[in-house]
Short mmCIF file of C-alpha atoms in Angstrom, two decimals:
data_model
loop_
_atom_site.label_atom_id
_atom_site.label_comp_id
_atom_site.label_asym_id
_atom_site.label_seq_id
_atom_site.Cartn_x
_atom_site.Cartn_y
_atom_site.Cartn_z
CA MET A 1 0.00 0.00 0.00
CA LYS A 2 2.91 2.33 0.55
CA GLY A 3 6.30 2.67 -1.11
CA CYS A 4 8.03 3.03 2.22
CA ASP A 5 6.56 -0.32 3.35
CA MET A 6 7.98 -2.29 0.40
CA LYS A 7 9.63 -5.64 0.96
CA ARG A 8 13.38 -5.41 1.33
CA THR A 9 15.66 -8.35 0.52
CA LYS A 10 19.25 -9.32 1.39
CA LYS A 11 19.67 -6.84 4.21
CA ILE A 12 23.26 -6.01 4.94
CA ASN A 13 22.94 -4.68 8.46
CA ALA A 14 26.63 -4.95 9.27
CA ILE A 15 27.88 -2.67 6.47
CA ALA A 16 24.92 -0.35 5.93
CA GLY A 17 26.44 2.55 7.87
CA VAL A 18 29.76 2.29 6.03
CA LEU A 19 28.08 2.13 2.63
CA VAL A 20 25.90 5.17 3.11
CA ALA A 21 28.68 7.20 4.73
CA SER A 22 30.98 6.30 1.82
CA LEU A 23 28.27 7.27 -0.63
CA THR A 24 28.05 10.73 0.94
CA LEU A 25 31.77 11.37 0.62
CA ILE A 26 31.99 10.07 -2.95
CA ALA A 27 29.04 12.16 -4.15
CA ALA A 28 30.14 15.38 -2.52
CA GLY A 29 33.77 15.03 -3.47
CA THR A 30 34.73 16.65 -0.19
CA ALA A 31 35.48 15.54 3.34
CA ASN A 32 33.57 18.50 4.72
CA LEU A 33 30.22 16.71 4.54
CA ALA A 34 29.35 14.88 7.75
CA ALA A 35 29.20 11.09 7.55
CA VAL A 36 25.60 9.95 7.60
CA GLN A 37 24.12 7.05 9.49
CA PRO A 38 21.34 5.34 7.53
CA ALA A 39 17.74 5.63 8.70
CA GLN A 40 17.44 1.88 8.40
CA ALA A 41 19.33 -1.02 6.92
CA VAL A 42 19.71 -0.79 3.15
CA THR A 43 20.00 -3.52 0.60
CA MET A 44 22.85 -3.68 -1.89
CA GLN A 45 20.35 -2.78 -4.60
CA GLN A 46 19.26 0.32 -2.70
CA TYR A 47 22.85 1.29 -2.06
CA LYS A 48 23.74 0.99 -5.75
CA ALA A 49 20.69 3.05 -6.69
CA LYS A 50 21.72 5.80 -4.26
CA LEU A 51 25.28 5.72 -5.55
CA GLN A 52 24.12 5.96 -9.15
CA SER A 53 21.75 8.80 -8.31
CA GLN A 54 24.50 10.77 -6.61
CA SER A 55 26.89 10.12 -9.51
CA ASP A 56 24.25 11.27 -12.02
CA LEU A 57 23.68 14.43 -10.01
CA LYS A 58 27.37 15.19 -9.89
CA ALA A 59 27.65 14.67 -13.66
CA LYS A 60 24.79 17.10 -14.28
CA LEU A 61 26.65 19.73 -12.29
CA ALA A 62 29.72 19.58 -14.51
CA GLY A 63 30.87 23.12 -15.24
CA VAL A 64 29.15 24.56 -12.18
CA SER A 65 31.41 26.37 -9.72
CA SER A 66 32.71 24.02 -7.06
CA GLN A 67 31.21 26.16 -4.31
CA LEU A 68 27.69 26.06 -5.77
CA ALA A 69 28.00 22.40 -6.78
CA ASP A 70 28.99 21.52 -3.23
CA GLN A 71 25.94 23.39 -1.92
CA ILE A 72 23.65 21.42 -4.21
CA LEU A 73 25.32 18.13 -3.29
CA GLU A 74 25.12 18.93 0.40
CA LEU A 75 21.43 19.78 0.13
CA ASN A 76 20.88 16.53 -1.73
CA ASP A 77 22.70 14.67 1.04
CA LEU A 78 20.43 16.33 3.59
CA ASN A 79 17.39 15.23 1.58
CA GLN A 80 18.46 11.68 0.91
CA ASN A 81 20.43 10.71 4.00
CA GLN A 82 20.68 13.04 6.96
CA ILE A 83 17.03 14.06 7.34
CA PRO A 84 15.63 10.52 6.83
CA ALA A 85 18.19 9.19 9.32
CA ALA A 86 17.27 11.86 11.86
CA GLN A 87 13.56 11.20 11.38
CA GLN A 88 14.06 7.47 11.87
CA ALA A 89 16.14 8.15 14.99
CA LEU A 90 13.33 10.35 16.29
CA GLN A 91 10.75 7.64 15.61
CA ASP A 92 12.88 5.05 17.40
CA ALA A 93 13.35 7.40 20.36
CA GLN A 94 9.62 8.12 20.54
CA ASN A 95 8.85 4.41 20.49
CA SER A 96 11.39 3.83 23.28
CA ALA A 97 9.85 6.65 25.30
CA GLU A 98 6.40 5.19 24.84
CA GLN A 99 7.57 1.76 25.95
CA ALA A 100 9.43 3.19 28.96
CA GLN A 101 6.38 5.17 30.03
CA ALA A 102 4.20 2.08 29.77
CA GLN A 103 6.66 0.11 31.92
CA ALA A 104 6.79 2.92 34.47
CA GLN A 105 3.00 3.01 34.62
CA ALA A 106 2.83 -0.76 35.13
CA ALA A 107 5.41 -0.59 37.93
CA SER A 108 3.45 2.20 39.61
CA GLU A 109 0.23 0.19 39.41
CA ARG A 110 1.92 -2.86 40.96
CA LEU A 111 3.22 -0.66 43.79
CA ASP A 112 -0.26 0.76 44.41
CA ALA A 113 -1.73 -2.75 44.49
CA ALA A 114 0.84 -3.87 47.08
CA LYS A 115 0.11 -0.83 49.25
CA GLN A 116 -3.62 -1.59 49.11
CA ASP A 117 -2.94 -5.22 50.04
CA LYS A 118 -0.96 -4.01 53.03
CA ALA A 119 -3.77 -1.71 54.16
CA ASP A 120 -6.34 -4.51 53.86
CA LEU A 121 -4.17 -6.90 55.86
CA GLU A 122 -3.53 -4.34 58.57
CA GLU A 123 -7.28 -3.93 58.97
CA GLN A 124 -7.71 -7.71 59.25
CA ILE A 125 -4.98 -7.87 61.91
CA LYS A 126 -6.63 -5.07 63.81
CA GLN A 127 -9.97 -6.88 63.77
CA THR A 128 -8.31 -10.16 64.84
CA GLY A 129 -6.86 -8.43 67.93
CA ALA A 130 -10.27 -7.07 68.90
CA ASP A 131 -11.86 -10.51 68.62
CA TYR A 132 -9.09 -12.04 70.73
CA ASP A 133 -9.48 -9.38 73.45
CA ASP A 134 -13.24 -10.08 73.66
CA ALA A 135 -12.65 -13.82 74.10
CA LYS A 136 -9.96 -13.27 76.75
CA ALA A 137 -12.30 -10.99 78.72
CA ALA A 138 -14.96 -13.66 78.68
CA VAL A 139 -12.54 -16.26 80.06
CA ALA A 140 -11.48 -13.86 82.84
CA GLN A 141 -15.10 -13.27 83.77
CA MET A 142 -15.64 -17.01 83.98
CA ALA A 143 -12.68 -17.30 86.38
CA ARG A 144 -13.99 -14.53 88.54
CA ASP A 145 -17.38 -16.20 88.68
CA SER A 146 -15.87 -19.49 89.83
CA PHE A 147 -16.00 -19.73 93.61
CA HIS A 148 -15.34 -22.80 95.73
CA GLY A 149 -16.70 -22.69 99.36
CA THR A 150 -15.99 -25.15 102.19
CA THR A 151 -19.50 -26.48 102.59
CA ALA A 152 -22.36 -27.30 100.27
CA SER A 153 -24.66 -24.80 101.88
CA GLU A 154 -22.12 -22.03 101.42
CA VAL A 155 -21.69 -23.00 97.78
CA MET A 156 -25.45 -23.13 97.32
CA ASN A 157 -25.99 -19.81 99.00
CA VAL A 158 -22.94 -17.78 98.10
CA VAL A 159 -22.11 -19.08 94.60
CA THR A 160 -25.54 -19.68 93.18
CA ASN A 161 -27.82 -17.86 95.58
CA SER A 162 -29.96 -21.02 95.70
CA SER A 163 -32.25 -21.86 98.55
CA THR A 164 -32.94 -25.44 97.44
CA THR A 165 -30.88 -28.28 96.05
CA GLU A 166 -32.88 -28.26 92.81
CA ASP A 167 -32.14 -24.61 92.27
CA PHE A 168 -28.50 -25.30 92.99
CA VAL A 169 -28.32 -28.15 90.41
CA ASN A 170 -30.02 -26.08 87.74
CA LYS A 171 -27.73 -23.13 88.24
CA MET A 172 -24.61 -25.33 88.27
CA GLN A 173 -25.71 -26.93 85.01
CA ALA A 174 -26.11 -23.47 83.54
CA ASP A 175 -22.66 -22.47 84.76
CA ALA A 176 -21.23 -25.63 83.18
CA ALA A 177 -22.76 -24.67 79.87
CA VAL A 178 -21.31 -21.20 80.21
CA SER A 179 -17.93 -22.72 81.06
CA ARG A 180 -18.00 -24.82 77.91
CA THR A 181 -18.92 -21.76 75.86
CA GLU A 182 -16.14 -19.72 77.45
CA SER A 183 -13.70 -22.57 76.87
CA ASN A 184 -14.65 -22.61 73.22
CA ALA A 185 -14.16 -18.87 73.15
CA ALA A 186 -10.71 -19.28 74.59
CA ASN A 187 -9.85 -21.88 71.93
CA ASP A 188 -11.15 -19.57 69.23
CA ALA A 189 -9.07 -16.79 70.68
CA ALA A 190 -5.97 -18.97 70.48
CA THR A 191 -6.76 -19.80 66.87
CA GLN A 192 -7.28 -16.13 66.09
CA LEU A 193 -3.97 -15.33 67.74
CA SER A 194 -2.20 -17.87 65.54
CA THR A 195 -3.90 -16.41 62.46
CA ALA A 196 -2.82 -12.94 63.51
CA LYS A 197 0.78 -14.10 63.72
CA ASN A 198 0.53 -15.57 60.19
CA ARG A 199 -0.92 -12.31 58.94
CA GLU A 200 1.86 -10.37 60.55
CA GLN A 201 4.34 -12.56 58.70
CA ARG A 202 2.48 -11.86 55.46
CA LEU A 203 2.50 -8.16 56.33
CA ALA A 204 6.25 -8.21 56.76
CA ALA A 205 6.61 -9.93 53.36
CA ILE A 206 4.34 -7.34 51.73
CA GLU A 207 6.35 -4.52 53.24
CA ASP A 208 9.52 -6.05 51.77
CA GLU A 209 7.77 -6.31 48.40
CA ILE A 210 6.67 -2.68 48.60
CA THR A 211 10.26 -1.61 49.20
CA ALA A 212 11.44 -3.55 46.13
CA LEU A 213 8.55 -2.32 43.98
CA LYS A 214 9.17 1.27 45.03
CA GLN A 215 12.78 1.01 43.92
CA LYS A 216 11.73 -0.52 40.60
CA ALA A 217 9.01 2.08 40.04
CA ASP A 218 11.46 4.90 40.70
CA ALA A 219 13.97 3.35 38.29
CA GLN A 220 11.30 2.90 35.58
CA ALA A 221 10.11 6.48 36.04
CA ALA A 222 13.67 7.76 35.70
CA ALA A 223 14.21 5.63 32.58
CA ALA A 224 10.98 6.96 31.08
CA GLN A 225 12.08 10.53 31.75
CA ARG A 226 15.45 9.90 30.12
CA ALA A 227 13.72 8.34 27.09
CA VAL A 228 11.45 11.36 26.73
CA GLU A 229 14.44 13.68 26.96
CA THR A 230 16.24 11.63 24.31
CA ALA A 231 13.21 11.93 22.03
CA GLN A 232 13.16 15.67 22.58
CA ASP A 233 16.86 15.83 21.71
CA LYS A 234 16.22 13.84 18.53
CA GLN A 235 13.39 16.20 17.66
CA SER A 236 15.72 19.15 18.11
CA GLU A 237 18.34 17.51 15.91
CA LEU A 238 15.75 16.93 13.20
CA ASN A 239 14.49 20.49 13.49
CA ASP A 240 18.05 21.75 13.08
CA LEU A 241 18.52 19.66 9.93
CA LEU A 242 15.21 20.86 8.49
CA ALA A 243 16.19 24.45 9.21
CA LYS A 244 19.56 23.81 7.61
CA GLY A 245 17.81 22.40 4.55
CA ASN A 246 15.52 25.43 4.32
CA ALA A 247 18.48 27.80 4.54
CA ALA A 248 20.42 25.83 1.93
CA ARG A 249 17.41 25.82 -0.39
CA GLU A 250 16.94 29.59 -0.05
CA SER A 251 20.64 30.11 -0.76
CA LEU A 252 20.38 27.88 -3.81
CA GLU A 253 17.34 29.78 -5.10
CA SER A 254 19.30 33.03 -4.91
CA GLN A 255 22.13 31.56 -7.00
CA LYS A 256 20.13 29.85 -9.73
CA SER A 257 21.17 32.47 -12.24
CA GLN A 258 24.69 31.04 -12.08
CA LEU A 259 23.44 27.75 -13.54
CA THR A 260 23.80 28.00 -17.29
CA SER A 261 23.17 24.45 -18.51
CA GLN A 262 19.68 22.99 -18.65
CA SER A 263 20.81 19.79 -16.91
CA ALA A 264 22.30 21.74 -13.99
CA LYS A 265 19.19 23.89 -13.66
CA GLU A 266 16.93 20.85 -13.60
CA ALA A 267 19.18 19.03 -11.13
CA ALA A 268 19.07 22.02 -8.80
CA GLU A 269 15.28 22.31 -9.16
CA ILE A 270 14.78 18.64 -8.31
CA VAL A 271 17.02 18.85 -5.25
CA ALA A 272 15.26 22.05 -4.14
CA MET A 273 11.83 20.48 -4.55
CA GLU A 274 12.86 17.40 -2.57
CA SER A 275 14.02 19.73 0.19
CA GLU A 276 10.72 21.58 -0.02
CA ILE A 277 8.74 18.35 0.33
CA ASN A 278 10.89 17.40 3.32
CA SER A 279 9.99 20.70 4.96
CA TRP A 280 6.28 19.87 4.73
CA SER A 281 6.80 16.98 7.14
CA SER A 282 6.71 19.39 10.08
CA ASN A 283 3.02 19.92 9.34
CA TYR A 284 2.25 16.25 9.92
CA ALA A 285 4.87 15.13 12.46
CA ASN A 286 2.52 15.17 15.45
CA GLN A 287 -0.75 14.34 13.74
CA GLN A 288 -2.62 11.06 13.43
CA ALA A 289 -5.30 12.77 11.37
CA LEU A 290 -5.92 16.36 10.34
CA PRO A 291 -8.97 18.52 11.06
CA SER A 292 -11.39 19.59 8.39
CA SER A 293 -10.63 22.85 6.66
CA GLY A 294 -14.32 23.63 6.45
CA GLY A 295 -13.59 26.28 3.85
CA SER A 296 -12.12 27.20 0.51
CA GLN A 297 -9.11 25.55 -1.09
CA ALA A 298 -5.89 27.47 -1.35
CA ALA A 299 -4.69 27.60 -4.93
CA SER A 300 -0.99 27.80 -4.26
CA GLY A 301 -0.35 24.08 -4.02
CA ARG A 302 1.09 24.58 -0.55
CA PRO A 303 0.46 22.02 2.17
CA SER A 304 -2.47 22.84 4.39
CA ASN A 305 -5.08 20.95 6.38
CA ALA A 306 -7.65 21.48 3.70
CA GLY A 307 -10.08 18.66 3.23
CA ALA A 308 -8.28 16.37 5.60
CA ASN A 309 -11.19 15.69 7.90
CA ASN A 310 -11.71 12.14 8.98
CA SER A 311 -15.45 11.91 8.53
CA GLY A 312 -16.83 8.65 7.29
CA SER A 313 -13.61 7.00 8.29
CA SER A 314 -14.61 3.37 8.27
CA GLY A 315 -11.53 1.24 8.39
CA SER A 316 -9.29 4.11 9.38
CA HIS A 317 -6.90 3.87 12.27
CA ASN A 318 -8.01 5.32 15.57
CA SER A 319 -5.70 7.68 17.38
CA ASN A 320 -3.90 5.91 20.19
CA THR A 321 -4.63 8.07 23.20
CA SER A 322 -2.26 6.06 25.37
CA ARG A 323 0.76 7.26 23.47
CA PRO A 324 2.82 9.95 25.17
CA SER A 325 2.64 13.40 23.69
CA ARG A 326 5.51 13.88 21.31
CA PRO A 327 7.89 16.79 21.35
CA SER A 328 6.43 19.82 19.65
CA THR A 329 7.88 21.15 16.42
CA PRO A 330 9.10 24.70 15.92
CA SER A 331 7.37 27.21 13.72
CA GLN A 332 6.71 25.77 10.31
CA PRO A 333 9.34 26.27 7.60
CA SER A 334 8.41 28.09 4.44
CA ARG A 335 5.77 26.28 2.43
CA PRO A 336 6.25 25.27 -1.17
CA SER A 337 5.43 27.29 -4.21
CA ASN A 338 4.21 25.64 -7.39
CA SER A 339 7.68 25.47 -8.87
CA GLY A 340 7.26 21.93 -10.10
CA SER A 341 4.02 22.45 -11.97
CA SER A 342 5.58 24.21 -14.93
CA SER A 343 8.18 21.54 -15.54
CA SER A 344 5.78 19.37 -17.48
CA SER A 345 5.78 21.86 -20.35
CA ASN A 346 9.26 20.78 -21.45
CA SER A 347 8.89 17.11 -20.61
CA GLY A 348 7.20 15.96 -23.78
CA VAL A 349 3.91 15.33 -21.97
CA SER A 350 0.87 16.24 -24.04
CA GLY A 351 -2.89 15.81 -23.99
CA MET A 352 -3.45 17.38 -20.57
CA ASN A 353 -5.85 20.30 -20.62
CA TYR A 354 -5.74 21.43 -17.02
CA SER A 355 -3.26 23.29 -14.89
CA VAL A 356 -2.12 22.72 -11.34
CA PRO A 357 -3.53 23.80 -8.97
CA GLY A 358 -6.91 22.81 -10.30
CA ASN A 359 -10.25 24.50 -9.71
CA CYS A 360 -12.00 21.81 -7.69
CA PRO A 361 -12.81 23.23 -4.20
CA ALA A 362 -11.95 21.08 -1.21
CA GLY A 363 -14.72 18.65 -0.35
CA SER A 364 -16.39 18.90 -3.77
CA SER A 365 -18.74 16.02 -4.48
CA PHE A 366 -19.00 16.92 -8.19
CA CYS A 367 -16.17 18.36 -10.29
CA TYR A 368 -14.87 18.18 -13.88
CA GLY A 369 -18.21 16.78 -15.04
CA HIS A 370 -18.37 13.74 -12.76
CA SER A 371 -18.97 12.66 -9.18
CA THR A 372 -15.79 12.82 -7.12
CA GLY A 373 -16.91 10.39 -4.41
CA ASN A 374 -15.62 12.83 -1.80
CA VAL A 375 -17.22 12.83 1.65
CA GLY A 376 -14.06 13.47 3.68
CA ASN A 377 -10.75 11.75 4.33
CA ALA A 378 -11.84 8.22 5.17
CA TYR A 379 -8.39 6.66 4.79
CA PRO A 380 -6.24 5.21 7.59
CA ALA A 381 -4.16 7.95 9.13
CA ARG A 382 -0.65 8.44 7.74
CA GLN A 383 -1.06 5.78 5.06
CA CYS A 384 -0.31 6.39 1.38
CA THR A 385 -4.01 6.83 0.57
CA TRP A 386 -4.39 9.32 3.44
CA TRP A 387 -1.59 11.49 2.06
CA ALA A 388 -2.80 11.20 -1.55
CA TYR A 389 -6.24 12.45 -0.48
CA ILE A 390 -4.74 15.42 1.39
CA ARG A 391 -2.35 16.41 -1.38
CA ARG A 392 -4.94 16.22 -4.17
CA GLN A 393 -7.20 18.58 -2.24
CA GLN A 394 -4.30 20.95 -1.60
CA LEU A 395 -3.79 21.13 -5.36
CA GLY A 396 -7.48 21.77 -6.04
CA LEU A 397 -7.94 18.42 -7.76
CA PRO A 398 -10.84 16.01 -7.25
CA VAL A 399 -10.35 13.02 -4.99
CA GLY A 400 -12.62 10.29 -3.65
CA SER A 401 -13.02 9.09 -0.08
CA TYR A 402 -13.41 5.38 -0.83
CA LEU A 403 -11.03 4.58 -3.68
CA GLY A 404 -9.74 1.56 -1.77
CA ASN A 405 -6.15 0.45 -1.33
CA GLY A 406 -3.45 2.13 -3.41
CA ALA A 407 -3.66 -0.43 -6.21
CA GLN A 408 -7.43 0.11 -6.57
CA TRP A 409 -7.38 3.85 -7.17
CA ALA A 410 -7.16 3.66 -10.96
CA SER A 411 -10.12 1.31 -11.46
CA LYS A 412 -12.35 2.92 -8.85
CA ALA A 413 -11.57 6.43 -10.05
CA ARG A 414 -12.26 5.44 -13.64
CA ALA A 415 -15.64 4.05 -12.58
CA LEU A 416 -16.51 7.48 -11.12
CA GLY A 417 -15.56 9.25 -14.37
CA TYR A 418 -11.98 10.36 -13.68
CA LEU A 419 -9.47 10.47 -16.54
CA VAL A 420 -7.02 7.62 -16.02
CA ASN A 421 -4.07 6.80 -18.31
CA ASN A 422 -0.36 6.00 -18.34
CA THR A 423 0.84 9.58 -18.85
CA PRO A 424 2.28 11.33 -15.79
CA HIS A 425 1.30 14.90 -14.98
CA VAL A 426 1.90 17.11 -11.97
CA GLY A 427 -0.81 16.48 -9.39
CA ALA A 428 -1.83 13.09 -10.76
CA ALA A 429 -2.26 10.17 -8.37
CA MET A 430 0.35 7.60 -9.41
CA VAL A 431 -1.00 4.06 -8.94
CA PHE A 432 1.29 1.11 -8.18
CA ALA A 433 -0.01 -2.40 -8.75
CA PRO A 434 0.63 -5.02 -6.04
CA GLY A 435 4.25 -6.14 -6.27
CA GLN A 436 5.04 -3.75 -9.12
CA ARG A 437 8.74 -3.02 -9.54
CA VAL A 438 9.74 0.60 -9.13
CA THR A 439 13.46 1.33 -8.94
CA ASN A 440 14.93 -0.50 -6.00
CA TRP A 441 11.84 -1.77 -4.19
CA TYR A 442 8.51 -3.47 -4.88
CA ALA A 443 5.01 -2.19 -4.16
CA ASN A 444 3.26 -4.01 -1.34
CA ALA A 445 2.21 -7.42 -2.62
CA ALA A 446 -1.28 -7.13 -1.10
CA TYR A 447 -2.23 -3.45 -1.33
CA GLY A 448 -0.05 -1.80 -3.95
CA HIS A 449 0.68 1.87 -3.42
CA VAL A 450 -0.41 5.37 -4.45
CA ALA A 451 1.60 8.60 -4.56
CA ILE A 452 1.29 12.10 -5.99
CA VAL A 453 3.36 13.37 -8.92
CA GLU A 454 5.09 16.60 -7.89
CA ARG A 455 7.28 17.05 -10.96
CA VAL A 456 7.77 15.46 -14.40
CA ASN A 457 11.44 15.60 -15.33
CA SER A 458 12.95 16.01 -18.78
CA ASP A 459 14.12 12.39 -18.88
CA GLY A 460 10.57 11.15 -18.26
CA SER A 461 11.14 10.31 -14.61
CA VAL A 462 8.81 11.72 -11.97
CA LEU A 463 9.39 13.16 -8.54
CA ILE A 464 6.64 11.96 -6.18
CA SER A 465 5.46 12.69 -2.66
CA GLU A 466 4.01 9.82 -0.66
CA GLY A 467 2.85 8.66 2.73
CA GLY A 468 3.08 5.42 4.63
CA THR A 469 3.44 4.48 8.28
CA LYS A 470 7.03 3.28 7.77
CA CYS A 471 8.23 6.27 5.80
CA PRO A 472 11.02 8.08 7.62
CA TYR A 473 8.67 11.06 7.56
CA ILE A 474 5.46 12.14 5.82
CA PRO A 475 5.44 13.22 3.09
CA TYR A 476 8.42 11.40 1.68
CA SER A 477 9.88 12.12 -1.76
CA GLU A 478 11.65 10.01 -4.35
CA VAL A 479 12.28 9.87 -8.08
CA VAL A 480 10.74 7.04 -10.15
CA TYR A 481 12.28 6.45 -13.56
CA ASN A 482 10.03 3.95 -15.34
CA ALA A 483 7.11 6.36 -15.10
CA SER A 484 5.19 5.09 -18.14
CA SER A 485 4.75 1.70 -16.47
CA PHE A 486 2.20 3.12 -14.02
CA GLN A 487 -1.36 4.38 -14.18
CA TYR A 488 -2.25 7.96 -13.33
CA VAL A 489 -5.52 9.36 -12.01
CA HIS A 490 -5.94 12.90 -13.31
CA TYR A 491 -9.20 14.86 -13.05
#
C-alpha cells in the first residue's frame, strides 16, 4: 500500500552505515560533509541506486562552480540521508519513550496494588486483635465467677444464691454450659492469635515487596524521563537539519542564475523540490489525522489541512490516546510554491488540458463533469491513501473518499468518471499495482501503493510525494524512472 513499506531483501545490516557514509563522501567530493548514518538497513540494490543517483547528479553539475555544486550536493545529502536518518532516529526514540512510560505506569500500578494489600491486611490484623481481646475478657469473667466454698450450703448460698438443692443443680448446670462456651471462646481466641501471627508474617513480606517495587518504580520512572528527553533531543536535531535544509534551499534559489546548462538547472530544481517536500513533514509530524478545513481551497499548491477531515472513516486507524505526547515542532518552515508544476511543459507530456492547482474546491462532491466520491478523508491515518487524499485537495484536484487500497485507485476512479491513463502529470495520483517493480523496491504485494506526482522531469522520470506508516517522515519524496509503467488518475 505504501512505497516506504515495500519488501526489502538481502539486508546487509553490518555494512549499511559504512556504505551510506561512503556514498556521501563520494558524491560530494569533499570531506567536509558529515558522515551519515542510515535511517534503516539498506539492501545492496538500494545502495547501488543511491550511488548511481549521486553520480548522475554530480555529472549534471559539470561546469558549475565548485562552491555552488557543493551546496547542491550537500542539500541533496540532507534530503536523501541526513534528514531521513534523523527522522528514523526520532521515531525510534519516541517508540522507546512510549515503551518506557508504559513500563513505568505498570510498575506504579503494581506498587499501588501492594500498598492496598498491606492496608487490607492491617485492617484484618486489627480486627483479629479485637476478637481475641473479647474472648480473653470472657474467660477472665468465667474465672472470677468461679467460687469454691468449704460447705455445700455455702456453695449453694454464696455461689448460686440457691435456697434449694434443685435450684443449685439447675444453676450449676447453667454455669457448666457457660464454662463450655467460654472454653470454646478461649480456643477460638488462640486460633485467632495464631492467624494474627501468620498475617503479621504476610504483612512483613508485603512490606519487603513494597520496598522492592518502590525502587523498581522509581527506576522505571527515571528511565521513562530519560527516554522522553532523548526523544526531545532527537526532535531538536531533526528540526536543526530541516532548518539547515531550508536555509540551503533559499541560498540555492538566490544563485540559480549562475546555472547556465539545462541539466544543472533541472538538477538544482529537483534537489530544491525534494528539500521543499521534506519541509512539509513538520506539518504532519505530530498528527494522526488532520482537522477539516471547512472552507475554501488554497490555490498555491502549498500544504495545508484542507479537506483532511476524517469523517466517514470506516476502516481508518483510531488515534492511540495512550501514546505519550511527542515533542512539539518549531514554527513551520516556508511552504512550497508551485515550482514543479511548470516543468511538465518541457517534458514531452501532451494531452493534458488542465493546470495545477486545479479548480475543484476542497470537499467537492462533483467536479470536472463527474462525481468525485468525496465525503471526507476516510483513509487510515498516515497511510499512502491518506496522504494522496490530502495532497490532491491541496492542489485543487478532485479526490474520492473510498477509492480503496493504493492499487485500486485507478479502477475505482475510472468508474466514477476520472481520466485515467499512463501519462504522468503534476498532481496526478500515481498508482502502483501489487508487487510492481519501481526502482529498487517493490510495491506491497497485497495493497499496492499510491503517490502524488510533484514534478515530471525532462528524462521522463517523476518526482513523487508519498505517505506510509514506515516512511522516515510524511510526506516522503523520491524519483521514479520507469514512469510510463504506471497508471495515473488525473481529473
